XYZ file of N, CA and C in Angstrom:
237
model
N 0.841 -1.160 0.000
C 0.000 0.000 0.000
C 0.897 1.238 0.000
N 0.586 2.162 -0.845
C 1.368 3.394 -0.952
C 0.764 4.476 -0.070
N 1.607 5.170 0.639
C 1.153 6.258 1.501
C 1.173 7.564 0.719
N 0.087 8.305 0.805
C 0.014 9.608 0.155
C 0.247 10.689 1.186
N 1.067 11.643 0.848
C 1.349 12.741 1.758
C 1.077 14.048 1.019
N 0.274 14.889 1.628
C -0.066 16.165 1.008
C 0.416 17.302 1.890
N 1.004 18.280 1.283
C 1.371 19.504 1.988
C 0.436 20.592 1.488
N -0.457 21.034 2.352
C -1.466 21.997 1.972
C -1.142 23.357 2.570
N -1.329 24.398 1.769
C -1.086 25.732 2.305
C -2.278 26.169 3.148
N -2.106 27.240 3.897
C -3.122 27.711 4.843
C -4.447 28.016 4.150
N -4.409 28.632 2.994
C -5.636 28.977 2.271
C -6.438 27.723 1.907
N -5.769 26.705 1.419
C -6.453 25.453 1.055
C -7.034 24.784 2.292
N -6.267 24.747 3.375
C -6.763 24.140 4.619
C -7.999 24.882 5.103
N -7.982 26.212 5.079
C -9.142 26.993 5.511
C -10.365 26.696 4.650
N -10.185 26.573 3.341
C -11.293 26.238 2.446
C -11.829 24.840 2.735
N -10.942 23.890 3.022
C -11.375 22.532 3.349
C -12.167 22.512 4.646
N -11.712 23.267 5.659
C -12.420 23.333 6.939
C -13.826 23.884 6.735
N -13.972 24.953 5.967
C -15.291 25.528 5.689
C -16.171 24.508 4.975
N -15.626 23.836 3.967
C -16.393 22.841 3.219
C -16.846 21.675 4.076
N -15.948 21.182 4.930
C -16.298 20.062 5.815
C -17.350 20.490 6.815
N -17.204 21.676 7.391
C -18.179 22.146 8.380
C -19.549 22.425 7.754
N -19.597 22.767 6.470
C -20.868 23.021 5.785
C -21.544 21.740 5.307
N -20.806 20.660 5.236
C -21.330 19.397 4.722
C -22.359 18.833 5.698
N -23.536 18.466 5.209
C -24.648 18.051 6.067
C -24.953 16.561 5.982
N -23.929 15.740 5.931
C -24.143 14.294 5.869
C -22.993 13.611 6.599
N -22.937 12.305 6.485
C -21.880 11.542 7.144
C -20.560 11.713 6.409
N -19.492 11.730 7.171
C -18.162 11.898 6.603
C -17.156 11.216 7.521
N -16.299 10.364 6.952
C -15.224 9.735 7.717
C -14.063 10.710 7.750
N -13.620 11.068 8.932
C -12.505 12.001 9.078
C -11.354 11.266 9.761
N -10.218 11.282 9.101
C -9.007 10.708 9.678
C -7.982 11.834 9.695
N -7.608 12.259 10.882
C -6.729 13.411 10.990
C -5.983 13.379 12.314
N -4.852 14.039 12.353
C -4.136 14.199 13.618
C -4.544 15.501 14.310
N -5.348 16.322 13.638
C -5.785 17.601 14.207
C -7.264 17.816 13.899
N -8.112 17.553 14.885
C -9.561 17.690 14.706
C -10.084 18.990 15.306
N -9.198 19.890 15.671
C -9.599 21.074 16.436
C -10.444 22.067 15.642
N -10.327 22.109 14.318
C -11.055 23.103 13.538
C -12.316 22.555 12.885
N -12.526 21.277 12.984
C -13.663 20.653 12.317
C -14.784 20.449 13.329
N -15.989 20.859 12.984
C -17.140 20.753 13.881
C -17.759 19.363 13.762
N -17.204 18.410 14.501
C -17.717 17.036 14.478
C -18.828 16.930 15.509
N -20.018 16.532 15.059
C -21.170 16.477 15.963
C -21.435 15.079 16.501
N -20.934 14.056 15.830
C -21.070 12.681 16.310
C -19.792 11.938 16.004
N -19.419 11.039 16.906
C -18.210 10.252 16.731
C -18.531 8.796 17.064
N -17.907 7.889 16.353
C -18.164 6.471 16.546
C -16.861 5.716 16.727
N -16.943 4.619 17.457
C -15.814 3.710 17.599
C -16.273 2.333 17.132
N -15.341 1.553 16.658
C -15.658 0.199 16.223
C -15.340 -0.726 17.384
N -16.375 -1.328 17.954
C -16.204 -2.176 19.125
C -17.143 -3.367 19.026
N -16.626 -4.529 19.385
C -17.417 -5.756 19.355
C -18.084 -5.945 17.997
N -17.320 -5.718 16.955
C -17.735 -5.896 15.562
C -18.930 -5.021 15.169
N -19.047 -3.862 15.813
C -20.127 -2.939 15.483
C -19.683 -1.507 15.753
N -20.283 -0.575 15.039
C -20.026 0.838 15.307
C -20.847 1.256 16.516
N -20.185 1.918 17.459
C -20.863 2.416 18.643
C -20.529 3.898 18.787
N -21.513 4.666 19.183
C -21.283 6.083 19.395
C -20.343 6.289 20.580
N -19.411 7.227 20.446
C -18.532 7.529 21.563
C -19.280 8.394 22.571
N -18.863 8.314 23.812
C -19.448 9.144 24.860
C -19.000 10.581 24.694
N -17.729 10.743 24.325
C -17.146 12.076 24.170
C -16.909 12.376 22.698
N -16.773 13.651 22.386
C -16.481 14.063 21.014
C -15.126 14.769 21.000
N -14.592 15.031 19.797
C -13.306 15.718 19.725
C -13.302 17.124 20.338
N -14.486 17.668 20.672
C -14.515 18.983 21.330
C -14.001 18.894 22.767
N -13.968 17.692 23.325
C -13.350 17.445 24.631
C -12.209 16.454 24.401
N -11.109 16.917 23.825
C -10.070 16.012 23.333
C -9.483 15.063 24.376
N -9.263 15.525 25.597
C -8.646 14.644 26.588
C -9.526 13.424 26.862
N -10.814 13.661 27.122
C -11.741 12.553 27.384
C -11.946 11.702 26.128
N -12.055 12.367 24.988
C -12.286 11.664 23.719
C -11.153 10.685 23.413
N -9.913 11.159 23.487
C -8.781 10.286 23.170
C -8.590 9.212 24.232
N -8.875 9.533 25.494
C -8.790 8.512 26.550
C -9.793 7.393 26.267
N -11.013 7.772 25.866
C -12.034 6.766 25.545
C -11.582 5.881 24.386
N -10.995 6.484 23.361
C -10.533 5.691 22.225
C -9.374 4.781 22.608
N -8.471 5.275 23.453
C -7.347 4.446 23.887
C -7.813 3.298 24.769
N -8.772 3.559 25.650
C -9.316 2.489 26.486
C -10.013 1.443 25.631
N -10.629 1.894 24.576
C -11.346 0.998 23.670
C -10.380 0.172 22.833
N -9.179 0.673 22.613
C -8.248 0.043 21.675
C -8.031 -1.436 21.963
N -7.732 -1.789 23.210
C -7.467 -3.182 23.546
C -8.678 -4.066 23.294
N -9.850 -3.539 23.587
C -11.083 -4.306 23.407
C -11.533 -4.265 21.952
N -11.490 -3.086 21.361
C -12.052 -2.887 20.035
C -11.305 -3.644 18.946
N -10.008 -3.726 19.063
C -9.223 -4.299 17.973
C -8.770 -5.716 18.251
N -9.108 -6.270 19.378
C -8.756 -7.667 19.617
C -9.892 -8.540 19.129
N -9.535 -9.671 18.597
C -10.575 -10.589 18.122
C -10.269 -11.982 18.632
N -11.296 -12.767 18.891
C -11.068 -14.125 19.385
C -10.350 -14.980 18.355
N -9.527 -15.879 18.835
C -8.783 -16.764 17.930
C -9.560 -18.020 17.669
């Protein structure tokens, strides 16, 4: 699998943030910086199903702690 790396200037990033925040449907977001995107619902994959997270990226400390706690359970599968 080839990794794609993009270097975006500030103007492009600002336009993308506006577009994402205006979008009124489901969107998968994979990012190391969720601070500018207005995410209203977040899900984790646990027990072979999508489950809503208790916290959202607007409370990053709790949100990331919840995802890390879920990691051992969410990604382990029975042998």
